Amino acid sequence: QKEVEQDPGPLSVPEGAIVSLNCTYSNSAFQYFMWYRQYSRKGPELLMYTYSSGNKEDGRFTAQVDKSSKYISLFIRDSQPSDSATYLCAMSPTSGTYKYIFGTGTRLKVLA
Amino acid sequence: GAGVSQSPSNKVTEKGKDVELRCDPISGHTALYWYRQSLGQGLEFLIYFQGNSAPDKSGLPSDRFSAERTGGSVSTLTIQRTQQEDSAVYLCASSLVRGTDTQYFGPGTRLTVL
């Protein structure tokens, strides 16, 4: 079993839909959680990060962490075709380490 | 300013050949990382450089893999005697100072071993 599990998709939604992307993990020591967006043939770019449990909002994006269930989510409101990309979750035991454990990524397609 | 650049963008090689992949980090960034992204796999950490400190090589999958960073800037990842399972996208990232700072990724080098 992988430490971080992520549905590879693809996930296709119509423009304007609310998108929910999720990761589950097995290591209860994880405290620092990140979401990256990767466009085709590009490197990943950091979208959001959260520390421990709770929600964090940034524009149309909301990151949510449920440590009791070992489950993290990224919600995208009013999705746009430009949101079409692969979304990777990443996590680590603390914010003080660079050795992140990445999910395999979920490919999202937002249809115009 | 310019982001992280990598070259070549694509590399096709024959099994058994050696390859060199290059990374130019963002100017002023002291930390540099190499990752491997295989189909259906998450990003796999390979190696981390921080300034003049000894690199963390704990992620290198075998002794066929090596990396160096000259002058605290450009880095080269070398794979000797390539195997088909080395086919992947090799990503480089840099961050400003510490390993905990935001990592900025390059576009990657897509390596295909025939």
XYZ file of N, CA, C and O in Angstrom, chain A residues 33-86:
216
model
N 0.614 19.683 4.481
C -0.083 19.169 3.304
C -0.089 20.227 2.204
O -0.343 21.400 2.468
N 0.173 19.790 0.996
C 0.283 20.710 -0.129
C -0.500 20.198 -1.330
O -0.697 18.993 -1.479
N -0.914 21.120 -2.172
C -1.505 20.803 -3.469
C -0.702 21.512 -4.556
O -0.432 22.714 -4.465
N -0.322 20.730 -5.568
C 0.387 21.260 -6.725
C -0.486 21.089 -7.954
O -1.237 20.119 -8.073
N -0.341 22.000 -8.886
C -1.001 21.915 -10.189
C 0.079 21.728 -11.240
O 1.098 22.427 -11.225
N -0.150 20.785 -12.159
C 0.832 20.512 -13.211
C 0.131 20.509 -14.559
O -0.660 19.606 -14.856
N 0.454 21.494 -15.377
C -0.051 21.514 -16.747
C 0.786 20.565 -17.588
O 1.942 20.265 -17.260
N 0.211 20.133 -18.705
C 0.883 19.175 -19.567
C 2.244 19.704 -20.012
O 2.369 20.854 -20.430
N 3.241 18.891 -19.900
C 4.611 19.195 -20.313
C 5.232 20.335 -19.501
O 6.173 20.992 -19.961
N 4.709 20.574 -18.303
C 5.258 21.593 -17.422
C 5.589 20.978 -16.070
O 5.138 19.874 -15.745
N 6.371 21.696 -15.274
C 6.634 21.253 -13.921
C 5.496 21.613 -12.991
O 4.696 22.505 -13.289
N 5.395 20.937 -11.852
C 4.341 21.271 -10.880
C 4.554 22.663 -10.287
O 5.688 23.118 -10.151
N 3.456 23.313 -9.946
C 3.528 24.601 -9.253
C 2.677 24.516 -7.995
O 1.582 23.946 -8.003
N 3.193 25.084 -6.907
C 2.488 25.022 -5.635
C 1.241 25.884 -5.678
O 1.294 27.066 -5.992
N 0.095 25.268 -5.350
C -1.181 25.995 -5.295
C -1.464 26.469 -3.874
O -1.757 27.625 -3.642
N -1.425 25.514 -2.952
C -1.788 25.827 -1.566
C -1.073 24.873 -0.628
O -0.715 23.762 -1.019
N -0.894 25.314 0.601
C -0.398 24.422 1.629
C -1.143 24.699 2.927
O -1.596 25.818 3.171
N -1.296 23.666 3.728
C -1.932 23.796 5.034
C -1.115 23.011 6.049
O -0.424 22.042 5.702
N -1.193 23.438 7.275
C -0.473 22.784 8.363
C -1.485 22.246 9.345
O -2.369 22.970 9.800
N -1.404 20.941 9.613
C -2.316 20.255 10.519
C -3.731 20.264 9.946
O -3.926 20.267 8.747
N -4.730 20.282 10.795
C -6.115 20.151 10.325
C -6.744 21.502 10.005
O -6.220 22.545 10.358
N -7.899 21.433 9.329
C -8.645 22.654 9.086
C -8.772 22.976 7.618
O -8.433 22.176 6.750
N -9.307 24.151 7.365
C -9.536 24.632 6.008
C -8.671 25.846 5.711
O -8.306 26.597 6.612
N -8.369 26.014 4.441
C -7.680 27.208 3.983
C -8.241 27.601 2.639
O -8.380 26.749 1.761
N -8.568 28.868 2.489
C -9.207 29.331 1.255
C -8.310 30.329 0.546
O -7.676 31.178 1.178
N -8.266 30.233 -0.775
C -7.517 31.179 -1.590
C -8.253 31.350 -2.907
O -8.126 30.516 -3.800
N -9.049 32.414 -2.982
C -9.816 32.646 -4.204
C -10.823 31.538 -4.437
O -11.632 31.222 -3.564
N -10.740 30.901 -5.599
C -11.680 29.814 -5.927
C -11.265 28.477 -5.335
O -11.967 27.483 -5.494
N -10.131 28.433 -4.677
C -9.585 27.177 -4.162
C -9.719 27.095 -2.640
O -9.454 28.065 -1.929
N -10.116 25.915 -2.164
C -10.182 25.642 -0.726
C -9.512 24.308 -0.454
O -9.847 23.310 -1.092
N -8.561 24.321 0.470
C -7.901 23.085 0.885
C -8.448 22.692 2.246
O -8.639 23.532 3.118
N -8.712 21.412 2.399
C -9.308 20.911 3.637
C -8.516 19.694 4.104
O -8.135 18.835 3.292
N -8.262 19.620 5.403
C -7.533 18.496 5.969
C -8.366 17.888 7.088
O -8.819 18.602 7.992
N -8.556 16.591 7.031
C -9.227 15.841 8.103
C -8.246 14.786 8.595
O -8.155 13.697 8.033
N -7.505 15.115 9.641
C -6.472 14.206 10.115
C -7.062 12.960 10.755
O -6.450 11.892 10.723
N -8.249 13.083 11.332
C -8.850 11.907 11.970
C -9.166 10.828 10.941
O -9.092 9.636 11.228
N -9.493 11.245 9.723
C -9.793 10.299 8.647
C -8.607 10.102 7.716
O -8.706 9.303 6.777
N -7.545 10.847 7.945
C -6.358 10.801 7.068
C -6.777 11.074 5.621
O -6.515 10.273 4.701
N -7.398 12.221 5.449
C -8.045 12.539 4.178
C -7.881 14.039 3.934
O -8.155 14.844 4.821
N -7.401 14.391 2.738
C -7.318 15.802 2.394
C -8.047 16.045 1.086
O -8.161 15.141 0.244
N -8.554 17.263 0.940
C -9.332 17.611 -0.242
C -8.923 18.982 -0.764
O -8.484 19.838 0.001
N -9.104 19.142 -2.063
C -8.978 20.447 -2.711
C -10.274 20.680 -3.472
O -10.671 19.856 -4.295
N -10.935 21.802 -3.152
C -12.164 22.159 -3.844
C -11.877 23.341 -4.773
O -11.194 24.291 -4.387
N -12.407 23.249 -5.975
C -12.290 24.340 -6.937
C -13.707 24.796 -7.269
O -14.519 24.013 -7.780
N -13.999 26.043 -6.957
C -15.328 26.593 -7.273
C -15.294 27.253 -8.641
O -14.243 27.731 -9.090
N -16.467 27.292 -9.288
C -16.594 27.954 -10.589
C -15.434 27.540 -11.508
O -14.662 28.373 -12.008
N -15.287 26.258 -11.716
C -14.154 25.735 -12.475
C -14.139 26.295 -13.898
O -15.193 26.526 -14.509
N -12.937 26.510 -14.392
C -12.702 27.090 -15.708
C -11.899 26.122 -16.575
O -11.136 25.310 -16.044
N -12.027 26.211 -17.894
C -11.202 25.356 -18.758
C -9.710 25.494 -18.447
O -8.953 24.519 -18.586
N -9.292 26.678 -17.989
C -7.877 26.876 -17.655
C -7.449 26.103 -16.408
O -6.251 26.010 -16.116
N -8.415 25.553 -15.676
C -8.082 24.706 -14.520
C -7.740 23.286 -14.948
O -7.324 22.465 -14.112
N -7.921 22.977 -16.220
C -7.616 21.628 -16.717
C -6.124 21.363 -16.561
O -5.284 22.058 -17.150
N -5.805 20.389 -15.748
C -4.406 20.084 -15.396
C -4.414 18.825 -14.541
O -5.473 18.262 -14.244
N -3.240 18.405 -14.149
C -3.111 17.329 -13.171
C -2.825 17.952 -11.811
O -1.966 18.830 -11.697
